[in-house]
mmCIF file of C-alpha atoms and ligand atoms in Angstrom:
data_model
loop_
_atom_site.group_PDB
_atom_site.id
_atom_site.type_symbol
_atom_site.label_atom_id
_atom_site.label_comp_id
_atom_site.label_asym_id
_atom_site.label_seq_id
_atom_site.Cartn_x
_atom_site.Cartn_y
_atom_site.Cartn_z
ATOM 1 C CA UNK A 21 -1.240 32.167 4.976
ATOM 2 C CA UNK A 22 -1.587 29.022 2.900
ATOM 3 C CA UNK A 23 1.253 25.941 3.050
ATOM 4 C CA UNK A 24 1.359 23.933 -0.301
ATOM 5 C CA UNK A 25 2.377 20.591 0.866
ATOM 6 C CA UNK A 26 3.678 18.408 -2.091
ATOM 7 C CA UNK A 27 3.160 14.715 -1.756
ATOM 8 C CA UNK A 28 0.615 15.511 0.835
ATOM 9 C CA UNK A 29 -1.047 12.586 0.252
ATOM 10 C CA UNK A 30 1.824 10.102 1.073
ATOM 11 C CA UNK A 31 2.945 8.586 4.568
ATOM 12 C CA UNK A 32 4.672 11.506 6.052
ATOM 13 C CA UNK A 33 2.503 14.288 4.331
ATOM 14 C CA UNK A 34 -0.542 12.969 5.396
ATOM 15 C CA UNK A 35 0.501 13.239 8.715
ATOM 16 C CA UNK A 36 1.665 17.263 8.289
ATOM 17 C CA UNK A 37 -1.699 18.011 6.481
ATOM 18 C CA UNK A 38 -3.990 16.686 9.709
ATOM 19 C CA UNK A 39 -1.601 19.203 11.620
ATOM 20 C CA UNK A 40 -2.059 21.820 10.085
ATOM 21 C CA UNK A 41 -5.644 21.292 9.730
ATOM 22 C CA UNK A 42 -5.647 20.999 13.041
ATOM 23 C CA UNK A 43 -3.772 23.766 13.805
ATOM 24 C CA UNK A 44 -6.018 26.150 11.907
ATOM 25 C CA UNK A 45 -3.647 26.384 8.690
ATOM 26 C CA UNK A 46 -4.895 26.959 5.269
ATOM 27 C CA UNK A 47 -3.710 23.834 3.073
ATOM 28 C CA UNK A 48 -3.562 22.696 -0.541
ATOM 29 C CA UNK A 49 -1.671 19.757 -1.586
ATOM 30 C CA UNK A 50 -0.257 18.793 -4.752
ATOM 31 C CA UNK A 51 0.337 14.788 -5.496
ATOM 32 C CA UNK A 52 0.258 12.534 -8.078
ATOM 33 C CA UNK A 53 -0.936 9.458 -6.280
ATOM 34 C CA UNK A 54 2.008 7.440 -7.614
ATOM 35 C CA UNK A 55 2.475 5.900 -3.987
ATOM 36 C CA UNK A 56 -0.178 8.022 -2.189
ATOM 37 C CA UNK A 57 -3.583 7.920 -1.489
ATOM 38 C CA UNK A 58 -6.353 10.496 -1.842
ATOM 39 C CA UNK A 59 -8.598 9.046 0.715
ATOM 40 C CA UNK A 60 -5.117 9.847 3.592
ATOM 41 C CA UNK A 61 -6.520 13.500 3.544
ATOM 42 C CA UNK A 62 -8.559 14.953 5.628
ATOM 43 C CA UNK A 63 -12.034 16.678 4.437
ATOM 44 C CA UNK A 64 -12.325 19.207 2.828
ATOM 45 C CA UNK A 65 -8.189 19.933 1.587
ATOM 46 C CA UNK A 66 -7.560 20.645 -1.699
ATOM 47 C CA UNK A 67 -5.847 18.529 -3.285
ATOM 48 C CA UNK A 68 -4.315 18.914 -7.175
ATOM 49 C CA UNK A 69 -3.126 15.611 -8.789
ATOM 50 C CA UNK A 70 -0.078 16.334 -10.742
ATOM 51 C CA UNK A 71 3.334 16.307 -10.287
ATOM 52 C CA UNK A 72 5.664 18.582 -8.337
ATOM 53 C CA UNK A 73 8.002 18.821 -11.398
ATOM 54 C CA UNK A 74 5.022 20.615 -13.500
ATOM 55 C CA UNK A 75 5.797 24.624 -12.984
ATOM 56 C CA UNK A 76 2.996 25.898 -13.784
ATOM 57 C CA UNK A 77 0.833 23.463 -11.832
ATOM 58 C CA UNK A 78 2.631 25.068 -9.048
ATOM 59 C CA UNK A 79 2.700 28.577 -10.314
ATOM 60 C CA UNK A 80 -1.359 28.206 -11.010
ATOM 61 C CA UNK A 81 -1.732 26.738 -7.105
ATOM 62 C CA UNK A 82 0.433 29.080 -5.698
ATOM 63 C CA UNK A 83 -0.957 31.837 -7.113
ATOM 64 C CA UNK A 84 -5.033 30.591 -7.037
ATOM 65 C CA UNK A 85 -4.545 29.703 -2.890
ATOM 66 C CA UNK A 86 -1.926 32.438 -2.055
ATOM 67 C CA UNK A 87 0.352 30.076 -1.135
ATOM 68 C CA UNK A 88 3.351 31.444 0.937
ATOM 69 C CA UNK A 89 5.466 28.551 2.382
ATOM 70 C CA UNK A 90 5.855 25.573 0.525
ATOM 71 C CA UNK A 91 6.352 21.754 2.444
ATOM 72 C CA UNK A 92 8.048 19.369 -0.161
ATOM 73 C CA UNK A 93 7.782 15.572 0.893
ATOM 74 C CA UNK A 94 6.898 14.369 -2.812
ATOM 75 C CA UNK A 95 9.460 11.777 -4.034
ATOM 76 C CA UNK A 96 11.063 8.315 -4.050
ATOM 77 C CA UNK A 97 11.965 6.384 -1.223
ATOM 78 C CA UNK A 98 13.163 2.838 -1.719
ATOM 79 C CA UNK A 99 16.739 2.359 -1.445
ATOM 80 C CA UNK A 100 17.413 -0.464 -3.023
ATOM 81 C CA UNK A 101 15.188 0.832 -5.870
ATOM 82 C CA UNK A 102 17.575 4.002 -6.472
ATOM 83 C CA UNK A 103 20.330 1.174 -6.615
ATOM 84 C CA UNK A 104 18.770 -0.488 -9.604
ATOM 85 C CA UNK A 105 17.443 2.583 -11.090
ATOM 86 C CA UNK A 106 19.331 5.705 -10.229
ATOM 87 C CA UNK A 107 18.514 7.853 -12.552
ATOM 88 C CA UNK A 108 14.577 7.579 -12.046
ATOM 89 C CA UNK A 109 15.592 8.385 -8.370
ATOM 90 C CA UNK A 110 17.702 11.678 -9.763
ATOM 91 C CA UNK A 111 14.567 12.440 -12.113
ATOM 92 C CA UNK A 112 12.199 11.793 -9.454
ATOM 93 C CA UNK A 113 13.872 13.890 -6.485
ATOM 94 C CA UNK A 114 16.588 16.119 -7.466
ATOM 95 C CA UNK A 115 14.479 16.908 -11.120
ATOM 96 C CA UNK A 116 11.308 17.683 -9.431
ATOM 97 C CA UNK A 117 13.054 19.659 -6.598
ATOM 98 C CA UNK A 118 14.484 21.951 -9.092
ATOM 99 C CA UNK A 119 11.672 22.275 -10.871
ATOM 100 C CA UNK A 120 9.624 23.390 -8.016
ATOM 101 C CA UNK A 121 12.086 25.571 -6.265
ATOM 102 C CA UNK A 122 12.282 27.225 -9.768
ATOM 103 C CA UNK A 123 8.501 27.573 -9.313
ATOM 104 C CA UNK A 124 8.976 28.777 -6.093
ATOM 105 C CA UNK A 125 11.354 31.356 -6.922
ATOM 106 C CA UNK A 126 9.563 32.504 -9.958
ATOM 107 C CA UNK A 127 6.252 33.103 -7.940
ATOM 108 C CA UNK A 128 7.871 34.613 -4.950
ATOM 109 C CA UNK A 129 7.196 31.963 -2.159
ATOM 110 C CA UNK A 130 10.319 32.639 0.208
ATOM 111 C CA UNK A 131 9.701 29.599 2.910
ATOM 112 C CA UNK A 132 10.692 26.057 1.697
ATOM 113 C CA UNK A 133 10.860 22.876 4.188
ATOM 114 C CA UNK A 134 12.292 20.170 2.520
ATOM 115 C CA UNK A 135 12.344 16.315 3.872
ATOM 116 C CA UNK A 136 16.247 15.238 3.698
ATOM 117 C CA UNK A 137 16.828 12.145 5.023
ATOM 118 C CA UNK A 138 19.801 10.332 7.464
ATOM 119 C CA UNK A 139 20.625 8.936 4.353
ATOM 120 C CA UNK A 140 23.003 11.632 3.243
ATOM 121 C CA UNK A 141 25.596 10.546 6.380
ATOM 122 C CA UNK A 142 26.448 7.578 4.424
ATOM 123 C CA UNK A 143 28.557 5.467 7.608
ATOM 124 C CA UNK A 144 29.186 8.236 10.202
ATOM 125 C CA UNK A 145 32.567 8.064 11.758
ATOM 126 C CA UNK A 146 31.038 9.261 15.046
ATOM 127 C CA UNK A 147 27.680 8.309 16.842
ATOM 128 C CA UNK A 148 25.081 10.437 17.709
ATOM 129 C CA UNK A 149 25.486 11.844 14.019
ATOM 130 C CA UNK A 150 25.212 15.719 14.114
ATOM 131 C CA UNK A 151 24.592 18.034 11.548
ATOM 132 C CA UNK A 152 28.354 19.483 10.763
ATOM 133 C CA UNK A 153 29.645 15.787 9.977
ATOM 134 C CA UNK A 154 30.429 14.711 6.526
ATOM 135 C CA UNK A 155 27.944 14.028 3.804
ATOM 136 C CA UNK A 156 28.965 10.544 2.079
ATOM 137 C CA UNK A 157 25.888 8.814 1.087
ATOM 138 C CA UNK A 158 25.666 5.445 -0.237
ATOM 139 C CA UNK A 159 22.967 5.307 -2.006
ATOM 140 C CA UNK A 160 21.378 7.383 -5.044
ATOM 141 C CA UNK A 161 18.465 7.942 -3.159
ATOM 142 C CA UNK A 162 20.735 9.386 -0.595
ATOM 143 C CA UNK A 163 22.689 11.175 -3.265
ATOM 144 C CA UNK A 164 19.485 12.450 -4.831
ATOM 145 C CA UNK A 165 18.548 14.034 -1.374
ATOM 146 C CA UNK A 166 22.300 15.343 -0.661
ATOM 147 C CA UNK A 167 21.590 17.043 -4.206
ATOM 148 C CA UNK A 168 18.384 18.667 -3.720
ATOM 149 C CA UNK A 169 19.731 20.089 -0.631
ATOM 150 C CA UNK A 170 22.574 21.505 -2.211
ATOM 151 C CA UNK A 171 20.514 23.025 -4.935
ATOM 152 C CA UNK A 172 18.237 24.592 -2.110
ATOM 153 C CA UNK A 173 21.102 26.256 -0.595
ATOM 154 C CA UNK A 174 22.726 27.895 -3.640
ATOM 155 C CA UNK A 175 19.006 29.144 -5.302
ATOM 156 C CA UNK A 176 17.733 30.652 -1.183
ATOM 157 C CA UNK A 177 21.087 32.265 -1.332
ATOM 158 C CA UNK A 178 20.704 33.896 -4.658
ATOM 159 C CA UNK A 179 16.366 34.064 -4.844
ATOM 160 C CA UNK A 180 16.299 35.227 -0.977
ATOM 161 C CA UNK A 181 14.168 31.904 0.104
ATOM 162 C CA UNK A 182 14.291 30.824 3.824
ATOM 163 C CA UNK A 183 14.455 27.481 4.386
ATOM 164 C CA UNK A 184 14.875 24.662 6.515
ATOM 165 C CA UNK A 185 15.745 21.513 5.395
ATOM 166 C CA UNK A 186 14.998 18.168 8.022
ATOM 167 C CA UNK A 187 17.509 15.198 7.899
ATOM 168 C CA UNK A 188 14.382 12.378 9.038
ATOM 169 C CA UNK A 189 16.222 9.151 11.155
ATOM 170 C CA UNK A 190 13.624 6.043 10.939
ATOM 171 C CA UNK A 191 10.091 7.512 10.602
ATOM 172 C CA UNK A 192 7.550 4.872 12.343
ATOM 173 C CA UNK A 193 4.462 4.407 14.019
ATOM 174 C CA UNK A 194 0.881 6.252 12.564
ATOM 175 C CA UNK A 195 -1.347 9.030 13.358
ATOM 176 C CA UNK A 196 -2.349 7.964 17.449
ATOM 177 C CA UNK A 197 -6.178 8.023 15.919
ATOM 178 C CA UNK A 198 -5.515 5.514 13.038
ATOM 179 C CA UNK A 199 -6.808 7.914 10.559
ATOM 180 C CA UNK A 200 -3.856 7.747 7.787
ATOM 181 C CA UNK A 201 -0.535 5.654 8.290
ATOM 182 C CA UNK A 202 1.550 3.961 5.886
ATOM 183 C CA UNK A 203 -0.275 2.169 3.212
ATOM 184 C CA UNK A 204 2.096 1.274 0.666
ATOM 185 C CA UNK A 205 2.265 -2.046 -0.636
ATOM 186 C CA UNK A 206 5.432 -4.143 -0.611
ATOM 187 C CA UNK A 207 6.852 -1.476 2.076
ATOM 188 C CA UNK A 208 10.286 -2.886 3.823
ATOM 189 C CA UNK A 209 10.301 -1.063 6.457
ATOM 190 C CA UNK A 210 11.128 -2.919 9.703
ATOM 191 C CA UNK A 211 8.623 -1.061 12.404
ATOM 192 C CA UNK A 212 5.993 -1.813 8.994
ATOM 193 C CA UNK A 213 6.683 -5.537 8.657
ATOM 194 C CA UNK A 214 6.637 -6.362 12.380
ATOM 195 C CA UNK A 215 3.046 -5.287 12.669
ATOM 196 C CA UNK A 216 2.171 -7.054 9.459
ATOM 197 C CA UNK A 217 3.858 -10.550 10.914
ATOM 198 C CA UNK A 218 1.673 -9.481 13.889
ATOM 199 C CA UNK A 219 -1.589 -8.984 11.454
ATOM 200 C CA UNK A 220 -0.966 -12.161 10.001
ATOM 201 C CA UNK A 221 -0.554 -10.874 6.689
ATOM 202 C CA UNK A 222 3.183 -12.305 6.674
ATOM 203 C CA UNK A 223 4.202 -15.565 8.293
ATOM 204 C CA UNK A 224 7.459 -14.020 9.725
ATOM 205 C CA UNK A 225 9.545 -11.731 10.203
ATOM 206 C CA UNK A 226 13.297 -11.749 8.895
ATOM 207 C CA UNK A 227 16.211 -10.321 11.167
ATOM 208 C CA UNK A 228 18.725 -8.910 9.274
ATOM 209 C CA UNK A 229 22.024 -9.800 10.506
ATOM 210 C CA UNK A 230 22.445 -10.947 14.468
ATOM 211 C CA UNK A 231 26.568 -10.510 14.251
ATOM 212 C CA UNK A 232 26.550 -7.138 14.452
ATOM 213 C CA UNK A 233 28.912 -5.353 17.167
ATOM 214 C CA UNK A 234 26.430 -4.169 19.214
ATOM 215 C CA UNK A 235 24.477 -5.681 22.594
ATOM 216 C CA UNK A 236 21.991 -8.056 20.892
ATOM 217 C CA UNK A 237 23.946 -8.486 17.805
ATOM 218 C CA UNK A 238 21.143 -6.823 15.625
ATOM 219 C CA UNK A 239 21.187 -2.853 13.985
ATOM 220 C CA UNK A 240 20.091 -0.077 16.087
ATOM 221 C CA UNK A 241 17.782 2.826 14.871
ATOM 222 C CA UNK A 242 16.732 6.333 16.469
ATOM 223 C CA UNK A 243 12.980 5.596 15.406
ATOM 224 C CA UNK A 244 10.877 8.997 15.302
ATOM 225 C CA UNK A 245 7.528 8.952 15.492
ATOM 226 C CA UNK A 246 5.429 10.283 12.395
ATOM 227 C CA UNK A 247 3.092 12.561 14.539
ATOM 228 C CA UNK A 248 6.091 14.160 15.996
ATOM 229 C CA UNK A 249 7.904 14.477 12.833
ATOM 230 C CA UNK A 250 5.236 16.360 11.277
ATOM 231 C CA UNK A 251 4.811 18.871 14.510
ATOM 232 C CA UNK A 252 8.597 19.280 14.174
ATOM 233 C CA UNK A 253 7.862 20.876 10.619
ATOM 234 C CA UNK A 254 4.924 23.050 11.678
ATOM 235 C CA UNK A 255 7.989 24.242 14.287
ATOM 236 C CA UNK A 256 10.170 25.027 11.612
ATOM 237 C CA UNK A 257 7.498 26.541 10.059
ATOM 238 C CA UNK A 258 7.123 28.710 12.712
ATOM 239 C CA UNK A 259 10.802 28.994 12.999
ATOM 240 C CA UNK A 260 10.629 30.599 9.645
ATOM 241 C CA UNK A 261 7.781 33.127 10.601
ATOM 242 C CA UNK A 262 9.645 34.627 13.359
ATOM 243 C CA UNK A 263 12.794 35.057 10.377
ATOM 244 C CA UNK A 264 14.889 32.216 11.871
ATOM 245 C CA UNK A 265 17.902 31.791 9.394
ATOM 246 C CA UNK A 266 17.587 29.208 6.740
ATOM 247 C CA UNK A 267 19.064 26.122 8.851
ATOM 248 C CA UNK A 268 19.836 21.899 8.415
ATOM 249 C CA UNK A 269 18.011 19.674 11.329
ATOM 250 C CA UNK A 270 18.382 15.976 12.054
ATOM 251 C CA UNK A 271 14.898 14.511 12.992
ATOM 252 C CA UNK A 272 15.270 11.594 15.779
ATOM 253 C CA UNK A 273 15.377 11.388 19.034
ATOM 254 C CA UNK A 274 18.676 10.905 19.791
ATOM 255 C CA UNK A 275 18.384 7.158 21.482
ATOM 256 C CA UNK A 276 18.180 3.867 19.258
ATOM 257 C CA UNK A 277 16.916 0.361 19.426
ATOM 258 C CA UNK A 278 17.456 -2.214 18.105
ATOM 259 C CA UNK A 279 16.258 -4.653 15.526
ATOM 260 C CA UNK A 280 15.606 -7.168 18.328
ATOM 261 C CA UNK A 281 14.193 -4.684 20.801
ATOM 262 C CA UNK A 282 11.767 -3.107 18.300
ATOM 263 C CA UNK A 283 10.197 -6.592 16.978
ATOM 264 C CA UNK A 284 10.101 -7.876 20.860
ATOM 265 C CA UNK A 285 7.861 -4.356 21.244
ATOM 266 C CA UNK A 286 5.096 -5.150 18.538
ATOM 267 C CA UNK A 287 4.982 -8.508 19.964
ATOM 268 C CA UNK A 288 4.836 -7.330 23.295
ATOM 269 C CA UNK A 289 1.787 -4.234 21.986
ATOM 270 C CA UNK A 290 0.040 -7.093 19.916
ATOM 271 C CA UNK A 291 0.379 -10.250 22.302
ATOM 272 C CA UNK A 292 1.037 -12.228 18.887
ATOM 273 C CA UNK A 293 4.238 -14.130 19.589
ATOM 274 C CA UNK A 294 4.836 -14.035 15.232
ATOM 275 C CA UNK A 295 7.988 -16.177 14.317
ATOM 276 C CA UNK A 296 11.129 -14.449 13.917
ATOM 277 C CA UNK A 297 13.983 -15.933 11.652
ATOM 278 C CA UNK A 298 17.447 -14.483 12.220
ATOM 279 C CA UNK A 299 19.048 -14.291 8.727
ATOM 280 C CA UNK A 300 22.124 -12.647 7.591
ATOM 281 C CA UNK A 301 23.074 -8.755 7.418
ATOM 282 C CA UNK A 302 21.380 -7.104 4.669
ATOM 283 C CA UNK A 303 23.914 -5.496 1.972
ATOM 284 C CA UNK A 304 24.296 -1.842 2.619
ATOM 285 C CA UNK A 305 22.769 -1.973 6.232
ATOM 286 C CA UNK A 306 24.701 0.703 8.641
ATOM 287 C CA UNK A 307 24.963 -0.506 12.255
ATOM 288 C CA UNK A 308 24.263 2.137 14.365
ATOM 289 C CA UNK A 309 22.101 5.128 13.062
ATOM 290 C CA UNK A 310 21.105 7.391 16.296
ATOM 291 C CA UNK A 311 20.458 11.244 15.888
ATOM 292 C CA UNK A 312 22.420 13.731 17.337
ATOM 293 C CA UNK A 313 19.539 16.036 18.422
ATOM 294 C CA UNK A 314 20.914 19.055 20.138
ATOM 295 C CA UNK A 315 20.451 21.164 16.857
ATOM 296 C CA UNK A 316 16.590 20.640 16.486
ATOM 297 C CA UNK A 317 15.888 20.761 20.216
ATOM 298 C CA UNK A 318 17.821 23.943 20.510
ATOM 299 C CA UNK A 319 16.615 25.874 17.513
ATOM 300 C CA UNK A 320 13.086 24.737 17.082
ATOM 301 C CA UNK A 321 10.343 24.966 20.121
ATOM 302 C CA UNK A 322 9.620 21.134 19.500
ATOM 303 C CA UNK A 323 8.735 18.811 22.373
ATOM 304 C CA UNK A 324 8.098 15.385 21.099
ATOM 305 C CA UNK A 325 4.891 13.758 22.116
ATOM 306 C CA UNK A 326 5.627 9.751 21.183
ATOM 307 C CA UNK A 327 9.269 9.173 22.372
ATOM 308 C CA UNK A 328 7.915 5.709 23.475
ATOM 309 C CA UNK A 329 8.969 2.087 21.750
ATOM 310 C CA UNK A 330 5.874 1.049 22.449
ATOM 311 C CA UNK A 331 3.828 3.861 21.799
ATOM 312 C CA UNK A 332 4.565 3.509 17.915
ATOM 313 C CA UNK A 333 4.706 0.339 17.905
ATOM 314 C CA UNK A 334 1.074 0.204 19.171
ATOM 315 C CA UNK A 335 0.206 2.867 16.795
ATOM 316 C CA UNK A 336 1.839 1.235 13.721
ATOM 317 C CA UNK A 337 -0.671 -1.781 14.977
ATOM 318 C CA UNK A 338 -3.287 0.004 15.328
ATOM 319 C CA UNK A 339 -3.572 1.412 11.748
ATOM 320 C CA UNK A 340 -2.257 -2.059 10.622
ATOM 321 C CA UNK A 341 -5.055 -3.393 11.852
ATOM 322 C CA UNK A 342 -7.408 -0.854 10.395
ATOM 323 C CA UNK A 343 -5.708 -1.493 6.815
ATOM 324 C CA UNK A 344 -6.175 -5.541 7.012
ATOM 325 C CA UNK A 345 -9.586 -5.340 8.282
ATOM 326 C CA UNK A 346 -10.050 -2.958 4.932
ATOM 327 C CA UNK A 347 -8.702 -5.131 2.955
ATOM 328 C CA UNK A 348 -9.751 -8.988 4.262
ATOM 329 C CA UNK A 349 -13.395 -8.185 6.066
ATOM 330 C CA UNK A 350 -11.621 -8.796 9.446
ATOM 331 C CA UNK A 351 -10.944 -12.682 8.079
ATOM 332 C CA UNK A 352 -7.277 -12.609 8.334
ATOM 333 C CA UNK A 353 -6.871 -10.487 11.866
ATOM 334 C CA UNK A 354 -9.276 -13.522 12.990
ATOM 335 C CA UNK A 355 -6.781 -16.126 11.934
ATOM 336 C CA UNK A 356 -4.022 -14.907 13.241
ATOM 337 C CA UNK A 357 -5.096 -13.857 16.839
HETATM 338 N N1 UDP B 5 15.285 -5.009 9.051
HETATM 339 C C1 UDP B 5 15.175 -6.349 9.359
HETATM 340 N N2 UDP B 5 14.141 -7.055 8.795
HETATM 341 C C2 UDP B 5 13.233 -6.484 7.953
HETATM 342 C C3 UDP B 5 13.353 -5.094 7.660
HETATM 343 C C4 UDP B 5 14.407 -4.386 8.228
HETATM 344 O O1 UDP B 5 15.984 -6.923 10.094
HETATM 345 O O2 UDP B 5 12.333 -7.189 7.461
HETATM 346 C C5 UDP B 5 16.406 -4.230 9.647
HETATM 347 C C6 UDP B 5 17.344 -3.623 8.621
HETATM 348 O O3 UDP B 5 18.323 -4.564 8.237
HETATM 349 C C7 UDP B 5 17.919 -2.449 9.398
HETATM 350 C C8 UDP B 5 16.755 -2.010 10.288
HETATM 351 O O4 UDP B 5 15.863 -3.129 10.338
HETATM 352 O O5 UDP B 5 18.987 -2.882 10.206
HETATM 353 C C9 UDP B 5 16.006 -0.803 9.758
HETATM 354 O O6 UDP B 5 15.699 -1.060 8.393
HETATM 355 P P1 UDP B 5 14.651 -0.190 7.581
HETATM 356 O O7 UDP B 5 14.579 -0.741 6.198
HETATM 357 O O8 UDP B 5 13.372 -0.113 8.354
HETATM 358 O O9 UDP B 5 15.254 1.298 7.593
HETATM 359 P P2 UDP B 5 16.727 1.847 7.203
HETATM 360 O O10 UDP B 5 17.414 2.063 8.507
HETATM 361 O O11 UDP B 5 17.383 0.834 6.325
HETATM 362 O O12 UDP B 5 16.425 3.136 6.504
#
């Protein structure tokens, strides 16, 4: 069997294409380097640059590699960006999903993953979040996610695809042997900027909002680690071999930490004491985001490997390191140790 794994060559897919090299898998990948990287692959995959939204791109892949399960991680991610440009984030996600799960459907494939996000909870009323609470996002990113889901389950129910679609919490950390992380440039992610303040490639670190009702005052997060994220697909995967119904999974680990707590662990992994500035709340910022996990753990034979602070943090160093040493000859990791 081969997987087609769109954006494969992004954060999160470059992650699920080592596993399944590793695990043995046949895998082609289809990007169009608009945020990722060729050189995140492994040897030896192959990889088609285009775009997900192009049918018969798809149609010609799936049909030249045999593909029968497809992995879809190809699309925008930037919240704020989807606030000041919706519509490329409904173009971009919901667009391209339809366009592929039309190709999907057209050249029989009948197993679809597809990366959801948190996002689509909006504010819970309850924490943990589980699956069967109310979809209110906030954002058009989240909107364009709530969207594609929606559109995945009315075309499995008519087209007779399987599918299971994974809600991801805060993905952090990097592949444990620094051989692809997250590269991006201009990323905001917190877990991402911490080990750059640590790298010395920013002088600080800003704390969004200390006021906040919870023990430190700062946001908490159920941070996942990417590694484990990706094995939780090649679960659901397998999930789908064995003809597990089509099914709706929040990715986490059901425990947060803060904003405080998480920069206190890269300083803690990196012994750089980089200066911290407490600031105020960031617009749209939702206190408390912690998985509810009890679907996943129950339905998918998934044991995470990295539920560890400090593990990811340390790995999110590690290939930070690697990427400034890349890009500065090792001048600014001197500088800043
Ligand atoms: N955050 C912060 N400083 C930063 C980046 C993020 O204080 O430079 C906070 C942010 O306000 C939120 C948490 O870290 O409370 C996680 O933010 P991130 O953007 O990583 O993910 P989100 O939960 O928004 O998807």
């Amino acid at each position: 069997m081969t997987i087609l794994v769109t954006g494969g060559a992004g954060y999160i897919g470059s992650h699920m294409v080592y596993a399944l090299v590793e695990a043995g898998e046949d895998v082609v990948v289809i990007d169009n380097l608009a945020t990722g990287f060729s050189t995140s692959l492994p040897e030896g995959v192959p990889l088609f640059i285009g775009d997900a939204a192009d049918e018969n791109l798809v149609m010609g892949v799936v049909a030249a590699h045999g593909v029968d399960a497809i992995i879809h991680f190809a699309g925008s991610v930037v919240v704020p960006d989807s606030m000041r440009d919706p519509l490329d984030y409904y173009r971009n996600n919901t667009m391209t999903t339809r366009s592929l799960l039309s190709a999907a459907v057209r050249s029989g494939v009948k197993r679809f993953i597809f990366s959801s996000t948190a996002a689509v909870y909006g504010n819970p009323d309850q924490m943990p979040v589980s699956e069967e609470m109310p979809t209110r996002p906030l954002s058009p990113y989240g909107s364009s996610k709530l969207m594609s889901e929606i559109m995945l389950h009315d075309a499995a129910r008519a087209h007779g695809l399987d599918f299971v679609v994974l809600r991801y919490f805060n993905v952090a950390g990097a592949d444990p042997q620094a051989r692809t992380g997250l590269a991006t440039m201009g990323a905001t992610h917190l877990l991402k900027i911490a080990v750059e303040a640590a790298t010395g490639q920013r002088a600080k670190i800003d704390v969004f909002g200390t006021d906040y009702p919870t023990p430190d005052g700062s946001c908490i997060r159920d941070f996942i680690h990417v590694s484990d994220l990706a094995q939780a697909h090649r679960a659901a995967l397998a999930y789908l071999e064995c003809d597990g119904p089509s099914t709706t999974l929040n990715c986490g680990y059901g425990r947060g930490y803060s904003v405080l707590e998480t920069i206190e662990a890269v300083r803690r992994v990196s012994g750089r004491n980089f200066a911290v500035q407490e600031g105020p709340r960031r617009p749209g910022d939702i206190v408390t985001m912690i998985a509810d996990t009890s679907r996943i753990r129950s339905t998918l034979d998934w044991t995470p490997r990295y539920d560890d602070l400090d593990t990811i943090a340390a790995h999110a160093l590690a290939w930070e390191e690697k990427l400034a040493r890349e890009r500065t000859g090792g001048d600014m990791l001197a500088r800043s140790a």
